[in-house]
PDB file of C-alpha atoms in Angstrom:
ATOM      1  CA  MET A 286      -7.503  22.840  68.823  1.00 54.00           C
ATOM      2  CA  ILE A 287      -8.952  25.229  65.575  1.00 62.00           C
ATOM      3  CA  PHE A 288      -7.083  24.394  63.055  1.00 73.00           C
ATOM      4  CA  PRO A 289      -5.762  20.915  63.465  1.00 74.00           C
ATOM      5  CA  TYR A 290      -4.059  19.842  60.584  1.00 81.00           C
ATOM      6  CA  LEU A 291      -1.943  23.721  60.617  1.00 84.00           C
ATOM      7  CA  GLU A 292       0.879  22.230  62.220  1.00 82.00           C
ATOM      8  CA  THR A 293       1.317  19.346  59.974  1.00 83.00           C
ATOM      9  CA  ALA A 294       0.994  21.665  57.354  1.00 83.00           C
ATOM     10  CA  ILE A 295       3.492  24.139  58.015  1.00 83.00           C
ATOM     11  CA  LYS A 296       5.716  20.854  58.193  1.00 83.00           C
ATOM     12  CA  ASN A 297       5.229  19.834  54.721  1.00 83.00           C
ATOM     13  CA  LEU A 298       5.881  23.404  53.197  1.00 84.00           C
ATOM     14  CA  THR A 299       9.504  22.354  54.363  1.00 83.00           C
ATOM     15  CA  LYS A 300       9.885  18.945  53.055  1.00 84.00           C
ATOM     16  CA  LYS A 301      10.385  18.038  49.377  1.00 82.00           C
ATOM     17  CA  PRO A 302       7.035  16.106  47.445  1.00 78.00           C
ATOM     18  CA  LEU A 303       6.699  12.907  48.179  1.00 78.00           C
ATOM     19  CA  THR A 304       5.794  12.017  44.608  1.00 76.00           C
ATOM     20  CA  GLU A 305       7.123  12.805  41.230  1.00 71.00           C
ATOM     21  CA  ALA A 306       4.848  14.851  38.562  1.00 69.00           C
ATOM     22  CA  PHE A 307       3.341  13.154  35.531  1.00 67.00           C
ATOM     23  CA  PRO A 308       4.715  12.047  32.920  1.00 64.00           C
ATOM     24  CA  CYS A 309       8.188  11.465  33.340  1.00 67.00           C
ATOM     25  CA  PRO A 310       9.739  10.852  30.273  1.00 62.00           C
ATOM     26  CA  GLU A 311      12.624   8.320  31.647  1.00 66.00           C
ATOM     27  CA  ASP A 312       9.735   6.395  33.789  1.00 71.00           C
ATOM     28  CA  MET A 313       8.961   3.677  31.487  1.00 78.00           C
ATOM     29  CA  GLY A 314       7.379  -0.067  31.574  1.00 78.00           C
ATOM     30  CA  ALA A 315       9.406  -3.134  31.939  1.00 82.00           C
ATOM     31  CA  GLU A 316      11.381  -4.383  29.372  1.00 85.00           C
ATOM     32  CA  ARG A 317       9.022  -6.633  27.768  1.00 88.00           C
ATOM     33  CA  TYR A 318       6.152  -3.918  28.932  1.00 92.00           C
ATOM     34  CA  ARG A 319       3.918  -3.765  25.638  1.00 94.00           C
ATOM     35  CA  GLY A 320       2.772  -0.447  25.667  1.00 93.00           C
ATOM     36  CA  ARG A 321       1.730   2.837  23.252  1.00 94.00           C
ATOM     37  CA  ILE A 322       2.085   1.761  19.707  1.00 96.00           C
ATOM     38  CA  SER A 323       4.984   2.883  16.875  1.00 96.00           C
ATOM     39  CA  TYR A 324       4.025   3.150  13.171  1.00 97.00           C
ATOM     40  CA  ASP A 325       6.639   3.956  10.909  1.00 96.00           C
ATOM     41  CA  PRO A 326       5.201   4.099   7.707  1.00 95.00           C
ATOM     42  CA  GLU A 327       7.389   4.337   5.394  1.00 92.00           C
ATOM     43  CA  VAL A 328       8.810   0.959   5.531  1.00 91.00           C
ATOM     44  CA  CYS A 329       4.802  -0.568   5.795  1.00 93.00           C
ATOM     45  CA  VAL A 330       3.986  -2.198   2.654  1.00 88.00           C
ATOM     46  CA  ASP A 331      -0.210  -2.224   3.012  1.00 91.00           C
ATOM     47  CA  CYS A 332      -0.266  -5.650   3.066  1.00 90.00           C
ATOM     48  CA  GLY A 333      -3.086  -5.202   5.506  1.00 90.00           C
ATOM     49  CA  MET A 334      -1.806  -8.059   8.075  1.00 92.00           C
ATOM     50  CA  CYS A 335      -2.321  -6.043  10.751  1.00 94.00           C
ATOM     51  CA  ALA A 336      -5.891  -5.781  10.731  1.00 94.00           C
ATOM     52  CA  LYS A 337      -6.706  -8.808   9.393  1.00 92.00           C
ATOM     53  CA  VAL A 338      -5.319  -9.919  13.245  1.00 94.00           C
ATOM     54  CA  CYS A 339      -6.402  -7.167  15.225  1.00 96.00           C
ATOM     55  CA  GLY A 340      -9.145  -8.580  17.333  1.00 94.00           C
ATOM     56  CA  PRO A 341     -10.776  -5.893  18.124  1.00 95.00           C
ATOM     57  CA  SER A 342     -10.543  -4.061  15.010  1.00 95.00           C
ATOM     58  CA  ALA A 343      -8.662  -1.192  16.372  1.00 97.00           C
ATOM     59  CA  ILE A 344      -6.813  -0.492  13.148  1.00 97.00           C
ATOM     60  CA  THR A 345      -8.457   1.835  10.311  1.00 96.00           C
ATOM     61  CA  ARG A 346      -6.955   2.192   6.929  1.00 95.00           C
ATOM     62  CA  GLU A 347      -7.954   5.142   4.494  1.00 94.00           C
ATOM     63  CA  GLU A 348      -6.971   6.363   1.040  1.00 91.00           C
ATOM     64  CA  GLU A 349      -6.717   9.510  -0.639  1.00 93.00           C
ATOM     65  CA  GLU A 350      -6.163   9.898  -3.971  1.00 89.00           C
ATOM     66  CA  ALA A 351      -3.350  11.599  -5.528  1.00 88.00           C
ATOM     67  CA  GLU A 352      -1.215  11.665  -8.728  1.00 85.00           C
ATOM     68  CA  GLY A 353       0.361   8.497  -9.700  1.00 82.00           C
ATOM     69  CA  GLY A 354      -1.074   6.397  -6.224  1.00 86.00           C
ATOM     70  CA  VAL A 355      -2.741   7.006  -3.163  1.00 90.00           C
ATOM     71  CA  ASN A 356      -1.733   8.813   0.018  1.00 94.00           C
ATOM     72  CA  ILE A 357      -2.696   5.541   2.774  1.00 94.00           C
ATOM     73  CA  THR A 358      -3.567   6.556   6.345  1.00 96.00           C
ATOM     74  CA  ARG A 359      -3.490   3.873   8.895  1.00 97.00           C
ATOM     75  CA  THR A 360      -4.680   4.472  12.510  1.00 97.00           C
ATOM     76  CA  PHE A 361      -4.043   2.988  15.383  1.00 98.00           C
ATOM     77  CA  ASP A 362      -6.912   3.709  18.487  1.00 97.00           C
ATOM     78  CA  LEU A 363      -5.906   3.055  21.501  1.00 96.00           C
ATOM     79  CA  THR A 364      -8.801   2.983  23.225  1.00 94.00           C
ATOM     80  CA  SER A 365      -9.659  -0.370  21.689  1.00 95.00           C
ATOM     81  CA  CYS A 366      -6.517  -2.033  21.396  1.00 96.00           C
ATOM     82  CA  THR A 367      -5.817  -4.296  23.900  1.00 96.00           C
ATOM     83  CA  PHE A 368      -1.834  -4.445  23.561  1.00 96.00           C
ATOM     84  CA  CYS A 369      -1.662  -8.233  22.494  1.00 96.00           C
ATOM     85  CA  GLY A 370       0.777  -7.370  19.945  1.00 96.00           C
ATOM     86  CA  PHE A 371      -0.686  -9.272  16.943  1.00 96.00           C
ATOM     87  CA  CYS A 372      -0.266  -6.786  14.691  1.00 96.00           C
ATOM     88  CA  GLN A 373       3.532  -6.585  15.660  1.00 96.00           C
ATOM     89  CA  ASP A 374       4.351 -10.184  15.337  1.00 95.00           C
ATOM     90  CA  PHE A 375       2.763 -10.554  12.059  1.00 92.00           C
ATOM     91  CA  CYS A 376       4.113  -7.006  10.376  1.00 92.00           C
ATOM     92  CA  SER A 377       7.078  -8.662   8.263  1.00 85.00           C
ATOM     93  CA  ARG A 378       8.520  -5.199   7.687  1.00 88.00           C
ATOM     94  CA  ASN A 379       8.731  -4.417  11.253  1.00 92.00           C
ATOM     95  CA  ALA A 380       6.485  -1.065  10.722  1.00 95.00           C
ATOM     96  CA  ILE A 381       5.349  -1.595  13.483  1.00 97.00           C
ATOM     97  CA  THR A 382       6.307  -1.868  17.655  1.00 96.00           C
ATOM     98  CA  LEU A 383       5.147  -1.744  21.059  1.00 96.00           C
ATOM     99  CA  THR A 384       6.891   0.257  22.593  1.00 93.00           C
ATOM    100  CA  ARG A 385       6.952   0.759  26.744  1.00 91.00           C
ATOM    101  CA  ASP A 386       5.300   3.770  26.906  1.00 90.00           C
ATOM    102  CA  TYR A 387       2.385   3.399  29.712  1.00 88.00           C
ATOM    103  CA  HIS A 388       1.897   7.386  29.780  1.00 84.00           C
ATOM    104  CA  MET A 389      -2.056   7.367  27.699  1.00 86.00           C
ATOM    105  CA  VAL A 390      -3.734   9.488  29.864  1.00 84.00           C
ATOM    106  CA  ALA A 391      -5.554  12.219  27.533  1.00 88.00           C
ATOM    107  CA  GLU A 392      -8.920  14.526  27.898  1.00 88.00           C
ATOM    108  CA  ASP A 393      -8.949  13.841  24.306  1.00 91.00           C
ATOM    109  CA  ALA A 394      -9.574  10.713  22.351  1.00 89.00           C
ATOM    110  CA  SER A 395      -7.953  11.657  19.205  1.00 90.00           C
ATOM    111  CA  GLU A 396      -4.909  11.821  21.271  1.00 92.00           C
ATOM    112  CA  LEU A 397      -4.615   7.952  21.934  1.00 95.00           C
ATOM    113  CA  CYS A 398      -4.608   7.020  18.279  1.00 96.00           C
ATOM    114  CA  THR A 399      -1.737   6.382  16.476  1.00 96.00           C
ATOM    115  CA  LYS A 400      -1.408   7.439  12.952  1.00 95.00           C
ATOM    116  CA  GLY A 401       1.116   7.092   9.501  1.00 96.00           C
ATOM    117  CA  THR A 402       0.743   8.242   6.513  1.00 96.00           C
ATOM    118  CA  PHE A 403       2.527   6.844   3.069  1.00 94.00           C
ATOM    119  CA  PHE A 404       2.384   7.031  -0.757  1.00 93.00           C
ATOM    120  CA  LYS A 405       1.268   4.197  -2.100  1.00 89.00           C
ATOM    121  CA  LYS A 406       2.618   4.253  -6.427  1.00 83.00           C
ATOM    122  CA  LYS A 407      -0.323   2.887  -8.314  1.00 80.00           C
ATOM    123  CA  VAL A 408       0.607  -0.513  -9.801  1.00 78.00           C
ATOM    124  CA  LEU A 409      -0.999  -0.854 -12.946  1.00 71.00           C
ATOM    125  CA  GLY A 410       0.679  -4.321 -14.107  1.00 80.00           C
ATOM    126  CA  LYS A 411      -0.302  -7.777 -12.582  1.00 86.00           C
ATOM    127  CA  LEU A 412       2.086 -10.220 -10.768  1.00 92.00           C
ATOM    128  CA  ILE A 413       3.834 -12.328 -12.951  1.00 92.00           C
ATOM    129  CA  CYS A 414       7.202 -15.071 -12.265  1.00 94.00           C
ATOM    130  CA  TYR A 415       9.740 -16.538 -14.375  1.00 93.00           C
ATOM    131  CA  LEU A 416       9.393 -20.072 -14.375  1.00 92.00           C
ATOM    132  CA  ASP A 417      12.497 -20.722 -16.159  1.00 92.00           C
ATOM    133  CA  ASN A 418      14.359 -19.557 -12.842  1.00 93.00           C
ATOM    134  CA  CYS A 419      11.890 -20.260 -10.310  1.00 95.00           C
ATOM    135  CA  LEU A 420      12.749 -22.810  -7.416  1.00 94.00           C
ATOM    136  CA  PHE A 421       9.083 -23.237  -6.609  1.00 95.00           C
ATOM    137  CA  CYS A 422      10.276 -23.133  -2.833  1.00 95.00           C
ATOM    138  CA  GLY A 423       7.110 -21.559  -1.748  1.00 94.00           C
ATOM    139  CA  LEU A 424       8.468 -18.447   0.010  1.00 94.00           C
ATOM    140  CA  CYS A 425       6.173 -15.827  -1.495  1.00 95.00           C
ATOM    141  CA  MET A 426       3.361 -18.201  -1.104  1.00 95.00           C
ATOM    142  CA  ARG A 427       3.824 -18.178   2.303  1.00 93.00           C
ATOM    143  CA  ASN A 428       4.366 -14.588   2.462  1.00 90.00           C
ATOM    144  CA  CYS A 429       1.521 -13.586   0.646  1.00 91.00           C
ATOM    145  CA  PRO A 430      -1.513 -11.536   3.148  1.00 88.00           C
ATOM    146  CA  GLU A 431      -4.151 -12.916   0.406  1.00 87.00           C
ATOM    147  CA  LYS A 432      -3.127 -16.485  -0.242  1.00 91.00           C
ATOM    148  CA  ALA A 433      -3.357 -15.356  -3.853  1.00 93.00           C
ATOM    149  CA  ILE A 434       0.096 -17.383  -5.151  1.00 95.00           C
ATOM    150  CA  THR A 435      -0.463 -21.263  -5.484  1.00 96.00           C
ATOM    151  CA  VAL A 436       2.849 -22.822  -5.848  1.00 95.00           C
ATOM    152  CA  ASP A 437       3.178 -26.950  -6.410  1.00 95.00           C
ATOM    153  CA  ARG A 438       6.437 -28.066  -5.556  1.00 93.00           C
ATOM    154  CA  ALA A 439       5.705 -31.467  -6.606  1.00 93.00           C
ATOM    155  CA  ALA A 440       4.407 -30.772  -9.597  1.00 93.00           C
ATOM    156  CA  ARG A 441       6.300 -27.022 -10.307  1.00 93.00           C
ATOM    157  CA  THR A 442       4.011 -24.671 -11.348  1.00 94.00           C
ATOM    158  CA  TRP A 443       3.294 -21.549  -9.750  1.00 95.00           C
ATOM    159  CA  SER A 444       0.050 -19.466 -10.010  1.00 94.00           C
ATOM    160  CA  VAL A 445      -1.993 -16.105  -9.078  1.00 93.00           C
ATOM    161  CA  ASP A 446      -5.364 -14.730  -8.178  1.00 92.00           C
ATOM    162  CA  HIS A 447      -5.138 -11.467  -9.836  1.00 87.00           C
ATOM    163  CA  SER A 448      -8.837 -10.645  -8.062  1.00 84.00           C
ATOM    164  CA  LYS A 449      -7.498 -11.544  -4.617  1.00 87.00           C
ATOM    165  CA  CYS A 450      -3.663  -9.914  -5.042  1.00 90.00           C
ATOM    166  CA  VAL A 451      -3.234  -6.107  -3.201  1.00 87.00           C
ATOM    167  CA  LYS A 452      -0.024  -5.914  -4.831  1.00 88.00           C
ATOM    168  CA  CYS A 453       1.961  -5.173  -1.440  1.00 90.00           C
ATOM    169  CA  GLY A 454       5.280  -6.497  -2.953  1.00 89.00           C
ATOM    170  CA  LEU A 455       5.917  -8.743  -0.200  1.00 90.00           C
ATOM    171  CA  CYS A 456       6.984 -12.480  -2.287  1.00 93.00           C
ATOM    172  CA  ILE A 457       8.814  -9.557  -4.773  1.00 92.00           C
ATOM    173  CA  SER A 458      10.989  -8.972  -1.203  1.00 89.00           C
ATOM    174  CA  LYS A 459      11.175 -12.296  -0.181  1.00 90.00           C
ATOM    175  CA  CYS A 460      11.716 -14.599  -3.719  1.00 94.00           C
ATOM    176  CA  PRO A 461      15.188 -15.725  -3.663  1.00 94.00           C
ATOM    177  CA  LYS A 462      15.681 -15.639  -7.030  1.00 93.00           C
ATOM    178  CA  ASN A 463      14.225 -12.187  -7.709  1.00 94.00           C
ATOM    179  CA  VAL A 464      12.007 -14.205 -10.424  1.00 94.00           C
ATOM    180  CA  LEU A 465       8.984 -11.542  -9.289  1.00 94.00           C
ATOM    181  CA  GLU A 466       7.777  -8.921 -10.397  1.00 92.00           C
ATOM    182  CA  PHE A 467       4.326  -6.096 -11.473  1.00 89.00           C
ATOM    183  CA  GLN A 468       4.436  -6.463 -15.002  1.00 81.00           C
ATOM    184  CA  GLN A 469       3.583  -3.028 -16.491  1.00 71.00           C
ATOM    185  CA  GLN A 470       0.546  -3.116 -19.349  1.00 63.00           C
ATOM    186  CA  SER A 471       1.068  -1.404 -22.585  1.00 62.00           C
ATOM    187  CA  GLU A 472      -0.195   1.885 -23.144  1.00 67.00           C
ATOM    188  CA  GLU A 473      -3.390   1.300 -25.351  1.00 75.00           C
ATOM    189  CA  GLY A 474      -3.724   3.098 -28.650  1.00 83.00           C
ATOM    190  CA  VAL A 475      -5.338   2.709 -32.303  1.00 89.00           C
ATOM    191  CA  ILE A 476      -3.849  -0.158 -34.191  1.00 87.00           C
ATOM    192  CA  PHE A 477      -3.795   0.190 -38.182  1.00 86.00           C
ATOM    193  CA  SER A 478      -4.215  -3.267 -39.934  1.00 87.00           C
ATOM    194  CA  ASP A 479      -2.793  -4.549 -43.538  1.00 87.00           C
ATOM    195  CA  SER A 480      -6.460  -4.356 -44.502  1.00 89.00           C
ATOM    196  CA  CYS A 481      -6.717  -0.817 -44.765  1.00 92.00           C
ATOM    197  CA  ILE A 482      -7.767   1.017 -48.384  1.00 92.00           C
ATOM    198  CA  TYR A 483      -6.154   3.907 -47.266  1.00 93.00           C
ATOM    199  CA  CYS A 484      -9.823   6.193 -48.127  1.00 93.00           C
ATOM    200  CA  THR A 485      -8.773   8.332 -45.729  1.00 92.00           C
ATOM    201  CA  LEU A 486     -11.991   8.133 -43.230  1.00 92.00           C
ATOM    202  CA  CYS A 487     -10.187   7.986 -40.280  1.00 93.00           C
ATOM    203  CA  ALA A 488      -8.661  10.932 -40.564  1.00 92.00           C
ATOM    204  CA  LYS A 489     -11.398  13.215 -41.808  1.00 91.00           C
ATOM    205  CA  LYS A 490     -13.444  11.744 -38.279  1.00 89.00           C
ATOM    206  CA  CYS A 491     -10.281  12.480 -36.093  1.00 91.00           C
ATOM    207  CA  PRO A 492     -11.677  15.220 -33.876  1.00 85.00           C
ATOM    208  CA  VAL A 493      -8.013  16.653 -33.122  1.00 87.00           C
ATOM    209  CA  GLY A 494      -6.392  15.383 -36.365  1.00 90.00           C
ATOM    210  CA  ALA A 495      -3.848  12.908 -35.359  1.00 91.00           C
ATOM    211  CA  ILE A 496      -4.018  10.890 -38.589  1.00 94.00           C
ATOM    212  CA  THR A 497      -2.309  11.222 -41.841  1.00 93.00           C
ATOM    213  CA  VAL A 498      -3.299   9.568 -44.823  1.00 93.00           C
ATOM    214  CA  ASP A 499      -1.275   9.924 -47.901  1.00 92.00           C
ATOM    215  CA  ARG A 500      -3.101   7.744 -50.557  1.00 91.00           C
ATOM    216  CA  GLN A 501      -0.916   8.065 -53.234  1.00 91.00           C
ATOM    217  CA  ASN A 502       2.260   6.279 -51.372  1.00 91.00           C
ATOM    218  CA  LYS A 503      -0.277   4.369 -49.583  1.00 91.00           C
ATOM    219  CA  THR A 504       1.001   5.788 -45.669  1.00 92.00           C
ATOM    220  CA  TRP A 505      -0.856   6.021 -42.612  1.00 91.00           C
ATOM    221  CA  ASP A 506       0.829   7.920 -39.756  1.00 92.00           C
ATOM    222  CA  ILE A 507      -0.575   8.936 -35.942  1.00 92.00           C
ATOM    223  CA  ASP A 508       0.234  11.433 -33.443  1.00 90.00           C
ATOM    224  CA  ARG A 509       0.115   9.337 -30.405  1.00 86.00           C
ATOM    225  CA  SER A 510       0.633  12.574 -27.940  1.00 83.00           C
ATOM    226  CA  SER A 511      -2.605  13.932 -29.765  1.00 84.00           C
ATOM    227  CA  CYS A 512      -4.797  11.072 -30.546  1.00 87.00           C
ATOM    228  CA  MET A 513      -7.443  10.869 -27.134  1.00 83.00           C
ATOM    229  CA  ARG A 514      -8.382   7.409 -28.070  1.00 83.00           C
ATOM    230  CA  CYS A 515     -12.104   8.026 -28.366  1.00 84.00           C
ATOM    231  CA  GLY A 516     -12.350   5.583 -30.884  1.00 85.00           C
ATOM    232  CA  VAL A 517     -14.348   7.576 -34.081  1.00 87.00           C
ATOM    233  CA  CYS A 518     -11.797   6.242 -36.206  1.00 92.00           C
ATOM    234  CA  VAL A 519     -12.231   2.512 -35.411  1.00 90.00           C
ATOM    235  CA  ALA A 520     -16.047   2.824 -35.944  1.00 88.00           C
ATOM    236  CA  GLY A 521     -15.792   4.719 -39.112  1.00 88.00           C
ATOM    237  CA  CYS A 522     -13.310   2.682 -40.855  1.00 92.00           C
ATOM    238  CA  PRO A 523     -15.327   0.924 -43.262  1.00 92.00           C
ATOM    239  CA  LYS A 524     -12.499  -2.050 -43.783  1.00 90.00           C
ATOM    240  CA  LYS A 525     -12.120  -2.847 -39.777  1.00 91.00           C
ATOM    241  CA  ALA A 526      -8.855  -2.311 -40.083  1.00 91.00           C
ATOM    242  CA  LEU A 527      -8.410   0.100 -37.268  1.00 91.00           C
ATOM    243  CA  SER A 528      -8.611  -1.337 -33.893  1.00 89.00           C
ATOM    244  CA  MET A 529      -7.832  -0.240 -29.846  1.00 84.00           C
ATOM    245  CA  GLY A 530      -5.310  -2.284 -28.301  1.00 78.00           C
ATOM    246  CA  PRO A 531      -1.705  -2.532 -26.243  1.00 74.00           C
ATOM    247  CA  LEU A 532       1.113  -0.575 -28.437  1.00 72.00           C
ATOM    248  CA  GLU A 533       3.875  -2.829 -28.759  1.00 61.00           C
TER     249      GLU A 533
END
C-alpha cells in the first residue's frame, strides 16, 4: 500500500480528540498542590520576612520615591522559585498564597513573574511604647522581623534598636494593649530665647523677610510659612538667642 496510514487518518477525522486543549482553566492541581504564587500588595506591610526565608533568593524588592512615601514593588521569580511555601508560611499578613495553578508555560521568562506594587507612607517618627500600660507580653518582640525589639518580662523593660526597625508596623498590629505607636517628629524651625536684645539683625539678615522685631515694645515674631530654615538669622545673632530645633 502506498499510503499505509491513510485508512487510520480517515477514521480519526470522524473521532473526537483524546487530548484536551492547554490550558484548561478548570484543571487544577491536587488539594495541597503548591503552584503559581499569588501576591496581594494591599495587605503587605513590607516586613521583608518572605525574602529572608527564600532559599533561592527568588523574591526581590524595588522602591520608587513618591510624594509622602515610596512605591514598593515586590517580584516573585517563578523560574527560580522551588515552591517550598516558606514565604507563605512566614507572611503574618497572609499576603502570599501558593495556588493550585500549575499552568506555568511561557515563551518569555517575564511572564513567569508575580508582581505587586503598593504605596508605603513615609513614617518619620520613631517607635515608642507607653510603658505604664504595657503588659510586657513580648508579642511585639516575637513578631518583629528584624529582631529590633527587646522585652524582659522579669525586669519589666522594653527597648527598641531604631537602627534595625524597618517601621513595618507589625508590632503595633499585634499589641493587645495598643501601647505602641510611631511618634511623629516635631517640626523644626527657629527658636527664640529670652537673651534677645532686640537688635533687629535677624530681621535684616532674613532673606525672605520672615522675621519682625519691634525694639520699642520688645517683641519678636516669625512667619513660619515663609521661613526657609536657612539658619542665616541664627548665625548672625550676636547674643546666640536664636537656634534651630523642634517647635512646640
